[in-house]
PDB file of C-alpha atoms in Angstrom:
ATOM      1  CA  SER A   1     -10.201 -12.609 -19.631  1.00  0.00           C
ATOM      2  CA  GLU A   2      -7.194 -10.303 -19.878  1.00  0.00           C
ATOM      3  CA  LEU A   3      -9.103  -7.951 -22.201  1.00  0.00           C
ATOM      4  CA  VAL A   4     -12.016  -7.600 -19.790  1.00  0.00           C
ATOM      5  CA  SER A   5      -9.612  -7.101 -16.904  1.00  0.00           C
ATOM      6  CA  ALA A   6      -7.764  -4.365 -18.798  1.00  0.00           C
ATOM      7  CA  GLN A   7     -11.042  -2.648 -19.688  1.00  0.00           C
ATOM      8  CA  ARG A   8     -12.168  -2.698 -16.064  1.00  0.00           C
ATOM      9  CA  ARG A   9      -8.856  -1.252 -14.880  1.00  0.00           C
ATOM     10  CA  ALA A  10      -9.126   1.523 -17.462  1.00  0.00           C
ATOM     11  CA  ALA A  11     -12.654   2.349 -16.281  1.00  0.00           C
ATOM     12  CA  TRP A  12     -11.603   2.354 -12.630  1.00  0.00           C
ATOM     13  CA  ALA A  13      -8.596   4.517 -13.466  1.00  0.00           C
ATOM     14  CA  ASP A  14     -10.920   7.086 -14.998  1.00  0.00           C
ATOM     15  CA  VAL A  15     -13.064   7.049 -11.851  1.00  0.00           C
ATOM     16  CA  ALA A  16      -9.949   7.479  -9.696  1.00  0.00           C
ATOM     17  CA  ARG A  17      -8.774  10.391 -11.827  1.00  0.00           C
ATOM     18  CA  ARG A  18     -12.111  12.175 -11.442  1.00  0.00           C
ATOM     19  CA  ILE A  19     -12.260  11.557  -7.678  1.00  0.00           C
ATOM     20  CA  ALA A  20      -8.717  12.826  -7.150  1.00  0.00           C
ATOM     21  CA  HIS A  21      -9.414  15.981  -9.144  1.00  0.00           C
ATOM     22  CA  GLU A  22     -12.679  16.828  -7.358  1.00  0.00           C
ATOM     23  CA  ILE A  23     -11.468  16.132  -3.823  1.00  0.00           C
ATOM     24  CA  LYS A  24      -7.901  17.395  -3.797  1.00  0.00           C
ATOM     25  CA  ASN A  25      -8.583  21.043  -4.648  1.00  0.00           C
ATOM     26  CA  PRO A  26     -10.400  22.028  -1.414  1.00  0.00           C
ATOM     27  CA  LEU A  27      -8.120  20.112   0.970  1.00  0.00           C
ATOM     28  CA  THR A  28      -5.325  22.675   1.222  1.00  0.00           C
ATOM     29  CA  PRO A  29      -7.553  25.699   2.055  1.00  0.00           C
ATOM     30  CA  ILE A  30      -9.452  23.609   4.612  1.00  0.00           C
ATOM     31  CA  LYS A  31      -6.250  22.612   6.401  1.00  0.00           C
ATOM     32  CA  LEU A  32      -4.742  26.094   6.236  1.00  0.00           C
ATOM     33  CA  SER A  33      -7.961  27.635   7.583  1.00  0.00           C
ATOM     34  CA  ALA A  34      -8.123  25.182  10.491  1.00  0.00           C
ATOM     35  CA  ASP A  35      -4.468  25.820  11.330  1.00  0.00           C
ATOM     36  CA  ARG A  36      -4.978  29.585  11.188  1.00  0.00           C
ATOM     37  CA  ILE A  37      -8.032  29.402  13.459  1.00  0.00           C
ATOM     38  CA  ARG A  38      -6.092  27.256  15.931  1.00  0.00           C
ATOM     39  CA  ARG A  39      -3.076  29.581  16.072  1.00  0.00           C
ATOM     40  CA  LYS A  40      -5.097  32.808  16.144  1.00  0.00           C
ATOM     41  CA  TYR A  41      -7.693  31.892  18.750  1.00  0.00           C
ATOM     42  CA  GLN A  42      -6.163  29.188  20.944  1.00  0.00           C
ATOM     43  CA  ASP A  43      -5.020  31.755  23.523  1.00  0.00           C
ATOM     44  CA  GLN A  44      -8.398  33.507  23.498  1.00  0.00           C
ATOM     45  CA  ILE A  45     -10.550  30.466  24.196  1.00  0.00           C
ATOM     46  CA  THR A  46     -11.297  30.384  27.914  1.00  0.00           C
ATOM     47  CA  SER A  47     -14.262  28.015  27.892  1.00  0.00           C
ATOM     48  CA  GLU A  48     -13.191  24.386  27.303  1.00  0.00           C
ATOM     49  CA  PRO A  49      -9.928  25.145  25.457  1.00  0.00           C
ATOM     50  CA  GLU A  50      -9.124  21.428  25.282  1.00  0.00           C
ATOM     51  CA  ILE A  51     -12.173  20.804  23.099  1.00  0.00           C
ATOM     52  CA  PHE A  52     -11.175  23.678  20.801  1.00  0.00           C
ATOM     53  CA  GLN A  53      -7.700  22.183  20.458  1.00  0.00           C
ATOM     54  CA  GLN A  54      -9.022  18.677  19.860  1.00  0.00           C
ATOM     55  CA  CYS A  55     -11.507  19.825  17.229  1.00  0.00           C
ATOM     56  CA  THR A  56      -9.018  21.847  15.192  1.00  0.00           C
ATOM     57  CA  GLU A  57      -6.441  19.066  15.376  1.00  0.00           C
ATOM     58  CA  THR A  58      -9.091  16.555  14.281  1.00  0.00           C
ATOM     59  CA  ILE A  59      -9.907  18.663  11.224  1.00  0.00           C
ATOM     60  CA  MET A  60      -6.247  18.870  10.232  1.00  0.00           C
ATOM     61  CA  ARG A  61      -5.621  15.176  10.870  1.00  0.00           C
ATOM     62  CA  GLN A  62      -8.645  14.089   8.847  1.00  0.00           C
ATOM     63  CA  VAL A  63      -7.651  16.381   5.972  1.00  0.00           C
ATOM     64  CA  ASP A  64      -4.259  14.648   5.954  1.00  0.00           C
ATOM     65  CA  GLU A  65      -6.010  11.262   5.890  1.00  0.00           C
ATOM     66  CA  ILE A  66      -8.191  12.294   2.968  1.00  0.00           C
ATOM     67  CA  GLY A  67      -5.094  13.635   1.210  1.00  0.00           C
ATOM     68  CA  ARG A  68      -3.398  10.268   1.625  1.00  0.00           C
ATOM     69  CA  MET A  69      -6.378   8.506   0.048  1.00  0.00           C
ATOM     70  CA  VAL A  70      -6.452  10.993  -2.831  1.00  0.00           C
ATOM     71  CA  ASP A  71      -2.759  10.262  -3.419  1.00  0.00           C
ATOM     72  CA  GLU A  72      -3.654   6.574  -3.782  1.00  0.00           C
ATOM     73  CA  PHE A  73      -6.325   7.448  -6.338  1.00  0.00           C
ATOM     74  CA  SER A  74      -3.776   9.505  -8.274  1.00  0.00           C
ATOM     75  CA  LYS A  75      -1.173   6.736  -8.210  1.00  0.00           C
ATOM     76  CA  PHE A  76      -3.677   4.221  -9.512  1.00  0.00           C
ATOM     77  CA  ALA A  77      -4.949   6.542 -12.258  1.00  0.00           C
ATOM     78  CA  ARG A  78      -1.582   7.852 -13.444  1.00  0.00           C
ATOM     79  CA  MET A  79       0.759   4.923 -13.031  1.00  0.00           C
ATOM     80  CA  PRO A  80       3.279   5.273 -15.860  1.00  0.00           C
ATOM     81  CA  ALA A  81       4.631   2.456 -17.984  1.00  0.00           C
ATOM     82  CA  PRO A  82       7.497   0.753 -16.143  1.00  0.00           C
ATOM     83  CA  GLU A  83      11.092   1.567 -17.034  1.00  0.00           C
ATOM     84  CA  PHE A  84      13.045  -1.664 -16.641  1.00  0.00           C
ATOM     85  CA  ASP A  85      16.603  -2.040 -15.462  1.00  0.00           C
ATOM     86  CA  THR A  86      18.621  -4.589 -13.502  1.00  0.00           C
ATOM     87  CA  GLU A  87      18.064  -3.850  -9.798  1.00  0.00           C
ATOM     88  CA  ASP A  88      19.096  -5.335  -6.457  1.00  0.00           C
ATOM     89  CA  LEU A  89      15.818  -6.582  -4.987  1.00  0.00           C
ATOM     90  CA  ARG A  90      17.356  -7.049  -1.538  1.00  0.00           C
ATOM     91  CA  ALA A  91      18.396  -3.384  -1.455  1.00  0.00           C
ATOM     92  CA  ILE A  92      14.884  -2.290  -2.426  1.00  0.00           C
ATOM     93  CA  VAL A  93      13.316  -4.414   0.318  1.00  0.00           C
ATOM     94  CA  GLU A  94      15.788  -3.175   2.926  1.00  0.00           C
ATOM     95  CA  HIS A  95      15.074   0.461   2.073  1.00  0.00           C
ATOM     96  CA  VAL A  96      11.309   0.028   2.196  1.00  0.00           C
ATOM     97  CA  GLY A  97      11.559  -2.020   5.384  1.00  0.00           C
ATOM     98  CA  PHE A  98      13.612   0.691   7.098  1.00  0.00           C
ATOM     99  CA  LEU A  99      11.036   3.355   6.250  1.00  0.00           C
ATOM    100  CA  GLN A 100       8.104   1.203   7.345  1.00  0.00           C
ATOM    101  CA  GLN A 101       9.791   0.207  10.592  1.00  0.00           C
ATOM    102  CA  SER A 102      10.528   3.852  11.371  1.00  0.00           C
ATOM    103  CA  GLY A 103       6.850   4.645  10.884  1.00  0.00           C
ATOM    104  CA  SER A 104       5.595   1.694  12.967  1.00  0.00           C
ATOM    105  CA  PRO A 105       8.014   1.350  15.909  1.00  0.00           C
ATOM    106  CA  ASP A 106       5.523  -0.736  17.924  1.00  0.00           C
ATOM    107  CA  ILE A 107       5.673  -3.556  15.362  1.00  0.00           C
ATOM    108  CA  THR A 108       8.515  -6.083  15.252  1.00  0.00           C
ATOM    109  CA  TYR A 109       9.918  -6.556  11.750  1.00  0.00           C
ATOM    110  CA  ASP A 110      11.748  -9.793  10.962  1.00  0.00           C
ATOM    111  CA  MET A 111      13.659  -9.488   7.682  1.00  0.00           C
ATOM    112  CA  SER A 112      14.842 -12.836   6.315  1.00  0.00           C
ATOM    113  CA  LEU A 113      16.852 -11.814   3.255  1.00  0.00           C
ATOM    114  CA  PRO A 114      19.794 -13.337   1.361  1.00  0.00           C
ATOM    115  CA  LEU A 115      23.245 -11.937   2.111  1.00  0.00           C
ATOM    116  CA  ALA A 116      23.575 -10.562  -1.407  1.00  0.00           C
ATOM    117  CA  GLY A 117      21.217  -9.941  -4.316  1.00  0.00           C
ATOM    118  CA  PRO A 118      19.267 -11.270  -6.048  1.00  0.00           C
ATOM    119  CA  SER A 119      19.013  -9.036  -9.090  1.00  0.00           C
ATOM    120  CA  VAL A 120      15.749  -8.609 -10.975  1.00  0.00           C
ATOM    121  CA  TYR A 121      14.877  -6.810 -14.177  1.00  0.00           C
ATOM    122  CA  CYS A 122      12.290  -4.316 -12.956  1.00  0.00           C
ATOM    123  CA  ASP A 123      11.136  -0.754 -12.456  1.00  0.00           C
ATOM    124  CA  ARG A 124      12.708   0.078  -9.100  1.00  0.00           C
ATOM    125  CA  ALA A 125      10.168   2.740  -8.096  1.00  0.00           C
ATOM    126  CA  GLN A 126       7.152   0.577  -8.949  1.00  0.00           C
ATOM    127  CA  VAL A 127       8.508  -2.487  -7.157  1.00  0.00           C
ATOM    128  CA  ALA A 128       9.269  -0.328  -4.118  1.00  0.00           C
ATOM    129  CA  GLN A 129       5.669   0.913  -4.267  1.00  0.00           C
ATOM    130  CA  ALA A 130       4.337  -2.647  -4.394  1.00  0.00           C
ATOM    131  CA  ILE A 131       6.427  -3.710  -1.385  1.00  0.00           C
ATOM    132  CA  THR A 132       5.451  -0.560   0.505  1.00  0.00           C
ATOM    133  CA  ASN A 133       1.782  -1.307  -0.085  1.00  0.00           C
ATOM    134  CA  LEU A 134       2.158  -4.851   1.237  1.00  0.00           C
ATOM    135  CA  MET A 135       4.011  -3.743   4.368  1.00  0.00           C
ATOM    136  CA  GLN A 136       1.544  -0.924   5.000  1.00  0.00           C
ATOM    137  CA  ASN A 137      -1.382  -3.310   4.575  1.00  0.00           C
ATOM    138  CA  ALA A 138       0.258  -5.654   7.077  1.00  0.00           C
ATOM    139  CA  ALA A 139       0.701  -2.824   9.598  1.00  0.00           C
ATOM    140  CA  ASP A 140      -2.919  -1.716   9.068  1.00  0.00           C
ATOM    141  CA  ALA A 141      -4.132  -5.297   9.585  1.00  0.00           C
ATOM    142  CA  ILE A 142      -2.231  -5.452  12.872  1.00  0.00           C
ATOM    143  CA  GLU A 143      -3.686  -2.136  13.970  1.00  0.00           C
ATOM    144  CA  GLY A 144      -7.148  -3.398  13.018  1.00  0.00           C
ATOM    145  CA  ARG A 145      -6.935  -6.173  15.620  1.00  0.00           C
ATOM    146  CA  HIS A 146      -7.228  -3.585  18.367  1.00  0.00           C
ATOM    147  CA  GLU A 147     -10.794  -2.901  17.308  1.00  0.00           C
ATOM    148  CA  ALA A 148     -11.552  -6.452  18.389  1.00  0.00           C
ATOM    149  CA  GLY A 149      -9.612  -6.097  21.646  1.00  0.00           C
ATOM    150  CA  ASP A 150      -6.626  -8.185  20.525  1.00  0.00           C
ATOM    151  CA  LEU A 151      -3.493  -6.532  21.919  1.00  0.00           C
ATOM    152  CA  ALA A 152      -0.913  -9.209  21.073  1.00  0.00           C
ATOM    153  CA  PRO A 153       2.409  -7.689  19.906  1.00  0.00           C
ATOM    154  CA  GLY A 154       2.438  -6.917  16.205  1.00  0.00           C
ATOM    155  CA  HIS A 155       4.851  -8.904  14.061  1.00  0.00           C
ATOM    156  CA  ILE A 156       5.689  -8.682  10.355  1.00  0.00           C
ATOM    157  CA  ARG A 157       8.014 -11.151   8.661  1.00  0.00           C
ATOM    158  CA  VAL A 158       9.536 -10.430   5.261  1.00  0.00           C
ATOM    159  CA  ASP A 159      11.050 -13.433   3.527  1.00  0.00           C
ATOM    160  CA  MET A 160      12.901 -13.673   0.207  1.00  0.00           C
ATOM    161  CA  ARG A 161      14.082 -16.815  -1.528  1.00  0.00           C
ATOM    162  CA  GLU A 162      15.025 -18.016  -4.986  1.00  0.00           C
ATOM    163  CA  GLU A 163      13.229 -20.949  -6.579  1.00  0.00           C
ATOM    164  CA  GLY A 164      14.531 -21.925 -10.008  1.00  0.00           C
ATOM    165  CA  ASP A 165      13.987 -19.015 -12.391  1.00  0.00           C
ATOM    166  CA  THR A 166      11.833 -17.081  -9.940  1.00  0.00           C
ATOM    167  CA  ILE A 167      12.259 -14.981  -6.814  1.00  0.00           C
ATOM    168  CA  HIS A 168       9.635 -15.225  -4.079  1.00  0.00           C
ATOM    169  CA  LEU A 169       9.109 -12.249  -1.763  1.00  0.00           C
ATOM    170  CA  SER A 170       6.568 -12.749   1.036  1.00  0.00           C
ATOM    171  CA  VAL A 171       5.167 -10.392   3.653  1.00  0.00           C
ATOM    172  CA  GLU A 172       3.441 -12.158   6.547  1.00  0.00           C
ATOM    173  CA  ASP A 173       1.707 -10.545   9.515  1.00  0.00           C
ATOM    174  CA  ASN A 174      -0.249 -11.578  12.594  1.00  0.00           C
ATOM    175  CA  GLY A 175      -3.071  -9.153  11.880  1.00  0.00           C
ATOM    176  CA  ARG A 176      -6.756  -9.641  11.210  1.00  0.00           C
ATOM    177  CA  GLY A 177      -6.230 -12.028   8.329  1.00  0.00           C
ATOM    178  CA  LEU A 178      -7.974 -12.325   4.967  1.00  0.00           C
ATOM    179  CA  PRO A 179     -11.642 -13.089   4.359  1.00  0.00           C
ATOM    180  CA  LYS A 180     -12.405 -16.675   3.425  1.00  0.00           C
ATOM    181  CA  GLU A 181     -14.931 -15.829   0.728  1.00  0.00           C
ATOM    182  CA  LYS A 182     -14.212 -13.867  -2.456  1.00  0.00           C
ATOM    183  CA  ARG A 183     -10.601 -13.378  -1.397  1.00  0.00           C
ATOM    184  CA  THR A 184      -9.418 -12.809  -4.937  1.00  0.00           C
ATOM    185  CA  ARG A 185     -11.671  -9.751  -5.197  1.00  0.00           C
ATOM    186  CA  LEU A 186      -9.316  -7.925  -2.834  1.00  0.00           C
ATOM    187  CA  THR A 187      -7.079  -7.221  -5.813  1.00  0.00           C
ATOM    188  CA  GLU A 188      -9.893  -5.388  -7.610  1.00  0.00           C
ATOM    189  CA  PRO A 189     -10.063  -1.592  -7.337  1.00  0.00           C
ATOM    190  CA  TYR A 190     -12.118  -0.210  -4.426  1.00  0.00           C
ATOM    191  CA  VAL A 191     -12.587  -3.578  -2.716  1.00  0.00           C
ATOM    192  CA  THR A 192     -11.385  -3.464   0.898  1.00  0.00           C
ATOM    193  CA  THR A 193     -12.103  -5.000   4.297  1.00  0.00           C
ATOM    194  CA  ARG A 194     -10.719  -2.016   6.222  1.00  0.00           C
ATOM    195  CA  ARG A 195     -12.952   0.742   7.540  1.00  0.00           C
ATOM    196  CA  LYS A 196     -10.659   3.484   6.209  1.00  0.00           C
ATOM    197  CA  GLY A 197      -9.235   1.601   3.255  1.00  0.00           C
ATOM    198  CA  THR A 198      -9.460   2.858  -0.322  1.00  0.00           C
ATOM    199  CA  GLY A 199      -9.284  -0.606  -1.838  1.00  0.00           C
ATOM    200  CA  LEU A 200      -6.451   0.468  -4.133  1.00  0.00           C
ATOM    201  CA  GLY A 201      -3.373  -0.903  -2.351  1.00  0.00           C
ATOM    202  CA  LEU A 202      -3.565  -4.458  -3.664  1.00  0.00           C
ATOM    203  CA  ALA A 203      -5.012  -3.299  -6.981  1.00  0.00           C
ATOM    204  CA  ILE A 204      -1.862  -1.244  -7.534  1.00  0.00           C
ATOM    205  CA  VAL A 205       0.328  -4.183  -6.514  1.00  0.00           C
ATOM    206  CA  LYS A 206      -1.487  -6.491  -8.924  1.00  0.00           C
ATOM    207  CA  LYS A 207      -1.093  -4.017 -11.779  1.00  0.00           C
ATOM    208  CA  ILE A 208       2.625  -3.668 -11.070  1.00  0.00           C
ATOM    209  CA  MET A 209       3.113  -7.426 -10.960  1.00  0.00           C
ATOM    210  CA  GLU A 210       1.223  -7.878 -14.233  1.00  0.00           C
ATOM    211  CA  GLU A 211       3.495  -5.289 -15.862  1.00  0.00           C
ATOM    212  CA  HIS A 212       6.494  -7.283 -14.563  1.00  0.00           C
ATOM    213  CA  ARG A 213       5.045 -10.605 -15.756  1.00  0.00           C
ATOM    214  CA  GLY A 214       5.003 -11.781 -12.155  1.00  0.00           C
ATOM    215  CA  ARG A 215       2.325 -13.070  -9.800  1.00  0.00           C
ATOM    216  CA  LEU A 216       0.573 -11.906  -6.637  1.00  0.00           C
ATOM    217  CA  ILE A 217      -0.561 -14.622  -4.213  1.00  0.00           C
ATOM    218  CA  LEU A 218      -2.855 -14.132  -1.202  1.00  0.00           C
ATOM    219  CA  GLU A 219      -2.721 -16.793   1.522  1.00  0.00           C
ATOM    220  CA  ASP A 220      -3.456 -17.294   5.203  1.00  0.00           C
ATOM    221  CA  GLY A 221      -0.507 -16.658   7.494  1.00  0.00           C
ATOM    222  CA  THR A 222       0.824 -19.152  10.015  1.00  0.00           C
ATOM    223  CA  ASN A 223      -0.167 -16.958  12.981  1.00  0.00           C
ATOM    224  CA  GLY A 224      -3.721 -16.159  12.012  1.00  0.00           C
ATOM    225  CA  GLY A 225      -2.822 -13.218   9.818  1.00  0.00           C
ATOM    226  CA  ALA A 226      -2.118 -12.967   6.104  1.00  0.00           C
ATOM    227  CA  ARG A 227       0.769 -13.957   3.873  1.00  0.00           C
ATOM    228  CA  ILE A 228       1.067 -12.026   0.617  1.00  0.00           C
ATOM    229  CA  SER A 229       3.693 -13.087  -1.912  1.00  0.00           C
ATOM    230  CA  LEU A 230       5.212 -11.473  -4.977  1.00  0.00           C
ATOM    231  CA  ILE A 231       6.804 -13.825  -7.483  1.00  0.00           C
ATOM    232  CA  PHE A 232       9.260 -12.243  -9.918  1.00  0.00           C
ATOM    233  CA  PRO A 233      10.982 -13.780 -12.933  1.00  0.00           C
ATOM    234  CA  LYS A 234      14.762 -13.383 -12.694  1.00  0.00           C
ATOM    235  CA  HIS A 235      15.161 -12.559 -16.355  1.00  0.00           C
ATOM    236  CA  ASP A 236      13.657  -9.982 -18.694  1.00  0.00           C
ATOM    237  CA  PRO A 237       9.901 -10.181 -17.909  1.00  0.00           C
ATOM    238  CA  HIS A 238       9.016  -9.566 -21.565  1.00  0.00           C
ATOM    239  CA  ALA A 239      11.110 -12.436 -22.876  1.00  0.00           C
ATOM    240  CA  ALA A 240       9.324 -15.370 -24.488  1.00  0.00           C
ATOM    241  CA  ASN A 241      10.082 -17.669 -21.552  1.00  0.00           C
ATOM    242  CA  SER A 242       8.784 -15.251 -18.904  1.00  0.00           C
ATOM    243  CA  LEU A 243       6.862 -16.423 -15.873  1.00  0.00           C
ATOM    244  CA  ASP A 244       3.414 -15.973 -17.359  1.00  0.00           C
ATOM    245  CA  ALA A 245       4.366 -17.706 -20.589  1.00  0.00           C
ATOM    246  CA  ALA A 246       5.818 -20.622 -18.627  1.00  0.00           C
ATOM    247  CA  ALA A 247       2.535 -20.972 -16.741  1.00  0.00           C
ATOM    248  CA  GLU A 248       0.468 -21.402 -19.912  1.00  0.00           C
TER     249      GLU A 248
END
């Protein structure tokens, strides 16, 4: 039920808050110490200097990775109530897509968007976060294929269309795909199929979509990957005829 779901999210948010607090504090001194050791002693190491360089860089890189995961915990635990306004969804998608494409130049991004609009009543920052999570998950799924030896070119397609009183935004990739069993559990906190995943990406997206009275749909993609869709109501999501009310 919705009550049980809300109680579980509150409990997981408390766990995330505690994890973020306990882990984040030592990260900065660890990284600064590793960087100082590298700069101070790199010219003095005469025996296997490459290993010294690799080890210090590994420490710094892994600290950054842990920091990124802690940031996800913080976002999940401290997500504020949305502040709604009329926003251009196409502009939000374009901005997020540009940033993601800049960070993943080896992946081809195919953006199929309307020439103008549409407008949605939403919290711009939260919707941008949801779209970012979907695109990042798609890129991670493509990267995950390499563990299985699949080196086909990565491809992400973003599609937006209007259907009646709703707007459908889909992100499809040719990555590893979704599990067949217990697929819906992927939207629960800390459930992930990725080796380095926190299991919070889709949980955050689901929470955002619930706040916007929208829906999150997980499907198989046409090229063996995944197709994740966000369905937004065009109008005020808290109106009586919102998407969730219409579905009852």
